[in-house]
Coordinates of C-alpha atoms in Angstrom, one line a residue:
M1 CA 0.0 0.0 0.0
S2 CA 1.4 3.4 -0.9
N3 CA 2.0 6.1 1.7
R4 CA -0.8 8.2 0.3
A5 CA -3.2 5.2 0.7
I6 CA -2.1 4.7 4.2
G7 CA -2.7 8.4 5.0
K8 CA -6.2 8.3 3.4
D9 CA -7.1 5.1 5.2
T10 CA -5.9 6.6 8.5
A11 CA -8.1 9.6 8.0
K12 CA -11.1 7.4 7.0
L13 CA -10.7 5.2 10.0
S14 CA -10.2 8.1 12.4
F15 CA -13.5 9.5 11.1
S16 CA -15.1 6.1 11.5
E17 CA -14.0 5.9 15.2
I18 CA -15.1 9.5 15.9
F19 CA -18.5 8.7 14.3
T20 CA -18.8 5.6 16.4
L21 CA -18.0 7.5 19.6
T22 CA -20.5 10.2 18.6
I23 CA -23.3 7.6 18.0
S24 CA -22.6 6.0 21.4
M25 CA -22.8 9.4 23.1
I26 CA -26.0 10.3 21.2
S27 CA -27.6 7.0 22.1
A28 CA -26.8 7.5 25.8
M29 CA -28.2 11.0 25.7
L30 CA -31.5 10.0 24.0
L31 CA -32.0 6.9 26.2
S32 CA -31.3 9.0 29.3
R33 CA -34.0 11.5 28.3
F34 CA -36.6 9.1 27.0
R35 CA -36.4 6.2 29.4
T36 CA -36.9 6.1 33.2
L37 CA -34.0 5.8 35.6
E38 CA -35.0 2.2 36.3
E39 CA -35.0 1.3 32.6
Y40 CA -31.7 3.1 31.9
G41 CA -30.1 1.5 35.0
T42 CA -31.3 -2.0 33.8
Y43 CA -29.9 -1.3 30.3
S44 CA -26.5 -0.2 31.9
Q45 CA -26.4 -3.4 33.9
I46 CA -27.1 -5.6 30.8
L47 CA -24.2 -3.9 28.9
L48 CA -22.0 -4.2 32.0
I49 CA -22.7 -8.0 32.3
T50 CA -22.2 -8.7 28.6
N51 CA -19.0 -6.7 28.3
L52 CA -17.5 -8.5 31.3
A53 CA -18.6 -11.9 30.1
M54 CA -17.3 -11.2 26.6
T55 CA -13.9 -10.0 27.8
L56 CA -13.6 -13.0 30.2
L57 CA -14.6 -15.7 27.8
M58 CA -13.7 -14.6 24.2
L59 CA -10.0 -15.1 24.9
G60 CA -8.8 -12.1 23.0
L61 CA -9.9 -13.8 19.8
P62 CA -10.6 -10.7 17.6
N63 CA -7.0 -9.6 18.2
S64 CA -5.8 -12.6 16.2
I65 CA -7.3 -11.4 12.9
N66 CA -4.7 -8.7 12.1
Y67 CA -1.8 -11.1 12.8
F68 CA -3.0 -14.3 11.1
L69 CA -4.9 -12.7 8.1
S70 CA -2.0 -10.3 7.3
R71 CA 0.6 -13.0 7.3
A72 CA -1.4 -15.4 5.1
T73 CA 0.4 -15.7 1.8
N74 CA -2.3 -17.2 -0.4
Q75 CA -6.1 -17.5 -0.6
F76 CA -6.1 -21.1 0.9
E77 CA -4.5 -19.8 4.1
R78 CA -6.9 -16.9 4.3
D79 CA -9.9 -19.2 3.8
K80 CA -8.5 -21.6 6.4
F81 CA -8.1 -18.9 9.1
L82 CA -11.5 -17.2 8.4
S83 CA -13.3 -20.6 8.4
T84 CA -11.7 -21.6 11.7
Y85 CA -12.2 -18.2 13.2
F86 CA -15.9 -17.8 12.4
V87 CA -16.9 -21.4 13.2
F88 CA -15.3 -21.1 16.6
S89 CA -16.5 -17.5 17.2
T90 CA -20.1 -18.5 16.4
I91 CA -20.0 -21.4 18.8
L92 CA -18.2 -19.3 21.5
G93 CA -20.6 -16.4 21.2
L94 CA -23.7 -18.6 21.5
L95 CA -22.0 -20.5 24.4
I96 CA -21.4 -17.2 26.3
G97 CA -25.1 -16.4 25.8
L98 CA -26.1 -19.8 27.2
I99 CA -23.8 -19.3 30.2
L100 CA -25.4 -15.9 30.9
I101 CA -29.0 -17.4 30.6
L102 CA -28.0 -20.2 33.1
S103 CA -26.6 -17.5 35.4
T104 CA -29.6 -15.2 35.2
N105 CA -30.7 -15.9 38.8
L106 CA -27.2 -15.1 40.1
I107 CA -27.1 -11.9 38.1
V108 CA -30.6 -10.9 39.3
E109 CA -29.5 -11.6 42.9
Y110 CA -26.2 -9.7 42.5
F111 CA -27.8 -6.5 41.2
N112 CA -31.1 -7.0 43.1
N113 CA -33.0 -6.3 39.9
P114 CA -35.7 -8.7 38.9
M115 CA -36.3 -6.7 35.6
L116 CA -33.1 -8.4 34.2
K117 CA -35.0 -11.7 33.8
T118 CA -37.3 -10.0 31.3
F119 CA -34.4 -9.4 29.0
W120 CA -33.0 -12.9 28.8
F121 CA -33.0 -12.7 25.0
V122 CA -30.4 -9.8 25.2
L123 CA -28.2 -11.9 27.4
A124 CA -28.6 -14.9 25.0
F125 CA -27.8 -13.2 21.6
Y126 CA -26.0 -9.9 22.3
P127 CA -22.6 -11.6 23.2
W128 CA -22.6 -13.5 19.9
S129 CA -23.6 -10.5 18.0
K130 CA -20.9 -8.3 19.6
L131 CA -18.2 -10.8 19.1
I132 CA -18.9 -11.1 15.4
I133 CA -19.4 -7.4 14.8
S134 CA -16.1 -6.6 16.6
S135 CA -14.3 -8.7 14.0
V136 CA -15.5 -6.8 10.9
S137 CA -13.3 -3.7 11.3
K138 CA -10.1 -5.8 11.5
I139 CA -11.0 -7.9 8.5
L140 CA -12.0 -5.0 6.3
I141 CA -8.8 -3.2 7.2
V142 CA -6.6 -6.1 6.2
Y143 CA -8.5 -6.3 2.9
N144 CA -8.1 -2.6 2.3
S145 CA -11.8 -2.1 2.4
S146 CA -12.0 1.0 4.6
N147 CA -14.9 2.5 2.5
K148 CA -17.0 -0.5 3.2
L149 CA -16.1 -0.3 6.9
I150 CA -17.2 3.3 7.1
I151 CA -20.5 2.5 5.4
Y152 CA -21.1 -0.4 7.7
K153 CA -20.4 1.6 10.9
I154 CA -22.5 4.6 9.7
S155 CA -25.4 2.3 8.8
N156 CA -25.2 0.4 12.1
G157 CA -25.1 3.7 14.1
I158 CA -28.0 5.2 12.2
G159 CA -30.0 2.0 12.8
L160 CA -29.4 2.2 16.6
I161 CA -30.4 5.9 16.7
F162 CA -33.4 5.2 14.5
I163 CA -35.0 2.6 16.8
I164 CA -34.6 4.9 19.8
I165 CA -36.5 7.6 18.0
I166 CA -39.2 5.2 16.6
V167 CA -39.8 3.7 20.1
Q168 CA -40.2 7.2 21.5
L169 CA -42.5 8.5 18.7
L170 CA -44.8 5.4 19.0
N171 CA -44.7 5.6 22.8
L172 CA -43.6 1.9 23.0
E173 CA -42.5 0.3 26.2
F174 CA -38.8 -0.3 27.0
F175 CA -39.2 -4.0 26.4
Y176 CA -39.9 -3.3 22.7
Y177 CA -36.8 -1.1 22.4
M178 CA -34.7 -4.0 23.7
I179 CA -36.2 -6.3 21.1
L180 CA -35.5 -3.8 18.3
F181 CA -32.0 -3.3 19.7
V182 CA -31.2 -7.0 19.5
F183 CA -32.8 -7.2 16.1
V184 CA -30.6 -4.4 14.7
E185 CA -27.5 -6.0 16.2
L186 CA -28.4 -9.4 14.8
L187 CA -29.1 -7.9 11.4
F188 CA -25.6 -6.4 11.3
T189 CA -24.2 -9.6 12.6
F190 CA -25.5 -11.5 9.5
I191 CA -24.2 -8.7 7.3
V192 CA -20.7 -9.5 8.7
Y193 CA -21.2 -13.1 7.7
L194 CA -22.2 -11.9 4.2
I195 CA -19.2 -9.7 3.9
V196 CA -16.8 -12.5 5.0
S197 CA -18.5 -15.0 2.6
K198 CA -17.5 -12.8 -0.3
K199 CA -13.9 -12.8 0.9
I200 CA -13.7 -16.6 1.1
Q201 CA -13.5 -18.8 -2.0
K202 CA -14.2 -22.1 -0.1
F203 CA -15.6 -22.1 3.4
H204 CA -14.8 -25.1 5.6
F205 CA -17.5 -25.9 8.2
S206 CA -14.9 -27.4 10.5
M207 CA -12.1 -26.4 12.9
E208 CA -8.5 -27.4 12.8
F209 CA -7.6 -27.8 16.4
A210 CA -3.9 -27.5 15.8
Y211 CA -4.5 -24.2 14.0
L212 CA -6.9 -23.1 16.8
K213 CA -4.1 -23.8 19.3
M214 CA -1.8 -21.4 17.4
I215 CA -4.5 -18.7 17.4
F216 CA -5.0 -19.1 21.2
A217 CA -1.2 -19.0 21.8
Y218 CA -1.3 -15.5 20.2
S219 CA -4.6 -14.2 21.4
V220 CA -4.9 -15.4 25.0
P221 CA -2.1 -13.3 26.5
I222 CA -3.6 -10.2 24.8
G223 CA -7.0 -11.3 26.1
L224 CA -5.7 -11.5 29.7
A225 CA -4.3 -8.0 29.5
S226 CA -7.7 -6.8 28.1
L227 CA -9.5 -8.7 30.8
V228 CA -7.6 -7.0 33.6
G229 CA -8.1 -3.6 32.0
T230 CA -11.9 -4.1 31.5
I231 CA -12.5 -5.4 35.1
N232 CA -10.4 -2.5 36.4
K233 CA -12.5 0.0 34.3
Q234 CA -15.8 -1.5 35.4
M235 CA -15.0 -2.2 39.0
D236 CA -16.8 1.0 40.3
K237 CA -20.0 0.0 38.4
L238 CA -19.9 -3.5 39.8
I239 CA -19.7 -2.1 43.3
V240 CA -22.5 0.4 42.7
G241 CA -24.6 -2.2 41.0
R242 CA -24.2 -4.5 44.0
Y243 CA -24.8 -2.0 46.9
F244 CA -27.1 0.7 45.4
S245 CA -30.5 0.8 43.7
V246 CA -31.1 0.5 39.9
K247 CA -31.9 4.3 39.8
E248 CA -28.6 5.1 41.5
M249 CA -26.8 2.7 39.0
A250 CA -28.3 4.7 36.1
I251 CA -27.1 8.0 37.6
F252 CA -23.6 6.6 38.4
T253 CA -23.2 5.1 35.0
N254 CA -23.7 8.4 33.2
A255 CA -21.8 10.4 35.8
A256 CA -18.8 8.0 35.4
K257 CA -18.9 8.0 31.6
E258 CA -15.6 9.4 30.3
L259 CA -16.3 12.1 27.7
P260 CA -14.6 11.7 24.3
V261 CA -12.2 14.6 24.6
T262 CA -9.0 12.6 25.0
F263 CA -8.7 12.1 21.2
I264 CA -5.8 14.6 20.9
A265 CA -3.7 12.6 23.5
L266 CA -4.5 9.3 21.7
A267 CA -3.5 10.8 18.4
F268 CA -0.2 12.1 19.7
T269 CA 0.4 8.7 21.3
S270 CA -0.2 6.8 18.0
V271 CA 2.0 9.2 16.1
G272 CA 4.7 9.8 18.7
L273 CA 5.2 6.2 19.9
P274 CA 7.0 4.9 16.8
V275 CA 9.4 7.9 16.8
I276 CA 10.1 7.4 20.6
I277 CA 10.7 3.7 20.0
S278 CA 13.2 4.6 17.2
F279 CA 15.1 7.0 19.6
I280 CA 15.2 4.3 22.3
H281 CA 16.5 1.7 19.9
K282 CA 19.3 4.1 18.9
N283 CA 20.0 4.6 22.6
E284 CA 19.0 8.2 22.3
V285 CA 16.9 8.2 25.5
E286 CA 17.2 11.9 26.2
K287 CA 15.8 12.7 22.8
A288 CA 12.9 10.3 23.4
I289 CA 12.1 12.0 26.7
L290 CA 12.4 15.5 25.2
L291 CA 9.9 14.6 22.5
W292 CA 7.6 13.0 25.1
K293 CA 7.7 16.3 27.1
K294 CA 6.7 18.4 24.1
I295 CA 3.8 16.1 23.3
I296 CA 2.7 16.2 27.0
I297 CA 2.6 20.0 27.2
I298 CA 0.2 20.3 24.2
S299 CA -2.0 17.4 25.4
F300 CA -2.1 18.6 29.0
L301 CA -3.1 22.2 27.9
F302 CA -6.0 20.8 25.9
L303 CA -7.2 18.5 28.6
A304 CA -6.7 20.9 31.5
Y305 CA -9.0 23.3 29.7
F306 CA -11.8 20.7 29.3
T307 CA -11.3 19.3 32.8
V308 CA -11.7 22.7 34.4
G309 CA -14.6 23.7 32.1
I310 CA -16.5 20.4 32.8
F311 CA -15.8 20.6 36.6
V312 CA -16.9 24.3 36.9
F313 CA -20.0 23.9 34.7
A314 CA -20.8 20.3 35.7
P315 CA -24.6 20.8 36.5
D316 CA -25.2 22.3 33.0
V317 CA -23.0 19.7 31.3
I318 CA -25.0 16.9 32.9
T319 CA -28.3 18.6 32.0
L320 CA -27.2 19.1 28.4
L321 CA -26.0 15.6 28.0
Y322 CA -28.4 13.5 30.0
S323 CA -31.2 15.8 31.3
D324 CA -31.8 17.1 34.9
K325 CA -32.9 13.5 36.0
Y326 CA -29.2 12.8 36.5
I327 CA -28.3 16.0 38.4
D328 CA -27.8 14.0 41.6
G329 CA -24.7 12.6 40.0
V330 CA -22.9 16.0 39.8
L331 CA -20.3 15.2 42.5
V332 CA -19.5 11.8 40.9
F333 CA -19.3 13.5 37.5
R334 CA -16.9 16.1 38.8
L335 CA -14.7 13.5 40.4
Y336 CA -14.5 11.6 37.1
S337 CA -13.8 14.7 35.2
L338 CA -10.5 14.9 37.2
L339 CA -9.5 11.6 35.5
L340 CA -9.0 13.6 32.3
L341 CA -6.0 15.3 33.9
M342 CA -4.4 11.8 34.0
R343 CA -5.3 11.0 30.3
F344 CA -2.9 13.5 28.7
T345 CA -0.4 10.8 27.7
Y346 CA 0.2 7.1 27.8
F347 CA 2.3 6.7 31.0
G348 CA 3.7 3.4 29.8
M349 CA 5.0 4.9 26.6
I350 CA 8.7 4.7 27.4
L351 CA 8.2 1.3 29.1
N352 CA 6.5 0.1 25.9
A353 CA 9.4 1.4 23.8
L354 CA 11.8 -0.4 26.1
G355 CA 9.9 -3.6 25.6
K356 CA 8.8 -3.9 29.2
T357 CA 5.2 -5.0 28.3
K358 CA 5.2 -7.7 31.1
F359 CA 5.7 -5.0 33.7
I360 CA 2.8 -3.0 32.2
L361 CA 0.6 -6.0 32.6
Y362 CA 1.8 -6.6 36.2
S363 CA 1.2 -3.0 37.1
S364 CA -2.3 -3.3 35.7
I365 CA -2.9 -6.4 37.9
F366 CA -1.6 -4.5 40.9
T367 CA -4.0 -1.6 40.1
L368 CA -6.9 -4.1 39.8
V369 CA -6.2 -5.5 43.3
V370 CA -5.8 -2.0 44.8
N371 CA -8.9 -0.8 43.0
L372 CA -11.0 -3.7 44.4
I373 CA -9.8 -3.1 48.0
L374 CA -10.3 0.7 47.7
N375 CA -13.7 0.4 46.1
I376 CA -15.0 -1.7 49.0
A377 CA -13.3 0.4 51.6
F378 CA -14.3 3.8 50.2
Y379 CA -17.9 2.6 49.6
R380 CA -18.1 2.0 53.3
L381 CA -16.4 5.3 54.2
F382 CA -17.9 7.7 51.6
G383 CA -21.0 5.9 50.3
F384 CA -22.1 6.7 46.7
I385 CA -19.0 8.7 45.8
G386 CA -16.6 6.1 47.3
P387 CA -16.1 4.1 44.1
A388 CA -15.3 7.3 42.1
I389 CA -12.6 8.3 44.7
A390 CA -11.2 4.7 44.6
T391 CA -10.9 4.9 40.8
L392 CA -9.1 8.2 40.9
V393 CA -6.6 6.9 43.6
S394 CA -5.9 3.6 41.9
V395 CA -5.3 5.2 38.4
F396 CA -3.0 7.7 40.1
L397 CA -1.0 5.0 41.9
M398 CA -0.6 2.9 38.7
Q399 CA 0.7 5.9 36.7
L400 CA 3.0 6.9 39.6
V401 CA 4.5 3.4 39.7
Q402 CA 5.0 3.4 35.9
L403 CA 6.8 6.7 36.1
I404 CA 9.0 5.6 39.0
V405 CA 10.1 2.5 37.1
T406 CA 10.6 4.5 33.9
S407 CA 12.9 6.8 35.8
K408 CA 15.0 3.9 37.1
L409 CA 15.2 2.2 33.8
T410 CA 16.2 5.3 31.8
K411 CA 18.4 6.6 34.7
I412 CA 16.7 10.0 34.4
N413 CA 15.5 11.8 37.5
F414 CA 11.8 11.6 38.2
S415 CA 11.7 15.4 38.3
S416 CA 13.1 15.5 34.7
L417 CA 10.7 13.0 33.2
F418 CA 7.7 15.3 32.8
P419 CA 7.6 19.1 32.2
W420 CA 6.2 19.5 35.8
K421 CA 6.7 23.2 36.0
D422 CA 4.9 23.9 32.7
M423 CA 2.1 21.5 33.7
F424 CA 1.7 23.3 37.0
I425 CA 1.5 26.7 35.4
I426 CA -1.0 25.5 32.8
L427 CA -3.2 24.0 35.6
V428 CA -3.0 27.2 37.7
I429 CA -3.9 29.4 34.8
T430 CA -6.8 27.2 33.7
I431 CA -8.1 27.1 37.3
I432 CA -7.9 30.9 37.5
I433 CA -9.8 31.3 34.2
G434 CA -12.4 28.7 35.5
I435 CA -12.9 30.6 38.7
L436 CA -13.3 33.9 36.9
M437 CA -15.9 32.4 34.5
L438 CA -17.8 30.9 37.5
Q439 CA -17.8 34.3 39.2
I440 CA -19.2 36.0 36.0
K441 CA -21.9 33.3 35.9
M442 CA -22.8 33.9 39.5
L443 CA -22.7 37.7 39.3
L444 CA -24.2 38.6 35.9
P445 CA -27.8 37.5 35.1
I446 CA -26.9 36.3 31.5
E447 CA -29.0 33.1 32.0
I448 CA -32.2 35.3 32.1
Y449 CA -31.7 36.0 28.4
I450 CA -30.1 32.9 26.9
G451 CA -30.6 30.2 29.6
S452 CA -28.1 28.6 32.0
I453 CA -26.7 26.0 29.5
L454 CA -26.0 28.6 26.7
E455 CA -24.5 30.9 29.3
S456 CA -22.0 28.2 30.4
I457 CA -21.1 27.4 26.8
L458 CA -20.5 31.1 26.1
L459 CA -18.3 31.5 29.2
A460 CA -16.4 28.3 28.4
C461 CA -15.7 29.7 24.9
I462 CA -14.5 33.0 26.4
G463 CA -12.2 31.1 28.7
G464 CA -10.9 29.1 25.7
V465 CA -10.1 32.3 23.8
A466 CA -8.3 33.6 26.8
L467 CA -6.2 30.4 27.1
I468 CA -5.4 30.5 23.3
F469 CA -4.3 34.2 23.7
I470 CA -1.9 33.2 26.6
Y471 CA -0.5 30.0 25.0
Y472 CA -0.7 30.6 21.2
K473 CA 3.1 31.4 20.7
K474 CA 4.3 28.5 22.9
V475 CA 2.0 25.9 21.3
Y476 CA 2.9 27.2 17.8
K477 CA 6.6 26.8 18.6
L478 CA 6.1 23.3 20.1
W479 CA 4.1 22.3 17.0
K480 CA 6.9 23.4 14.7
D481 CA 9.4 21.5 16.8
L482 CA 7.3 18.3 16.7
N483 CA 7.0 18.6 12.9
N484 CA 10.8 18.6 12.7
Y485 CA 11.0 15.1 14.0
Y486 CA 9.5 13.7 10.8

């Protein structure tokens, strides 16, 4: 593939991911408004259950597609892999559904929510659907079919939004929404089978166990790392689902939802990591650290602005996104907004470049254990906000440990790893701007004319302009410096 084609495909796939995130956010916003807290809480519990079951039992299988399909040298090998993969994935997906149905009483007892029994069909078929649908993007990327992938994702997203609106317009019960939700997902599952059938010349309705063993040898370690990360991420919701009501689960789920504003940090990580790895391999560690620092300053500035804005105007942000039914989650929402301050970079970037992936896994397991202990302890100490505090503390500890180890391995002082002074100044300036905007909101009756939400948006924009005015020259210089690395 040419460089130009790679660039075009990257742009297309980035658009596809942004669109998927947007659809997910719009779905949450519409369901939050149109359904009761009990219904949305039940919906959140179903997604939590299926996500955990999928991560636990699918053995990292979708991760094998890129590796085995890309290395296949002829059509026979591609047919062999796809046949084995889809026969096993279909059996595994349906088996996960069966396990969930047999575990329904335990699930109902854990969440103390009898309504979950009503939606047995979601537990039965959604895991299979999700496993198959999660495979299509990797397959189409390998086959250079990014246009088809975009069409597929847009169609799927529009279908999911459409059924929410239809159910609301027809004033149908939540039960019928869940039926339509499963129907749409199953429809797009069969479309995946159709897409794959056109890529295969001869499908084999069998599994080669020796070949399956090779797939597992590759995918299971990745699956274990993914499992640790997923449980760690969902720990707070598991605790809230166990000890609080379905209504409180609904409120906590939305309050804990991480807003999709970390894309700039993810983009810098994707682009910067290969360059940093190159410096590390050349034993130019100081150059790698310097590049990392420049990336951090831009990312931190961007995320500090959003963090302060979301924190200051939290009641209006919640009302805008989910409606005032979720206003009781303001404190939890504010606590989770602080997580954005720890998402400005991938803290394991240098460790990854040094090949210390095992340590990254061990630190994730350590964080999982700490997170579990803190979630239970803080729930007893602080109640509803306890799991949110526990998540903040455990994420901070993991990142601190990774930085300490990075410092020791690179023999660079901890104080020199990050641009701490620049970060502190950025944080102070954004906090001052946030306080000033809040004071203006409290003193001037602007909301009388445009409403509280528009007032907050206006003040946030004014704060953003002020920050741009202060940091324009510095960011421009850093941007030019970063471009010189390529």
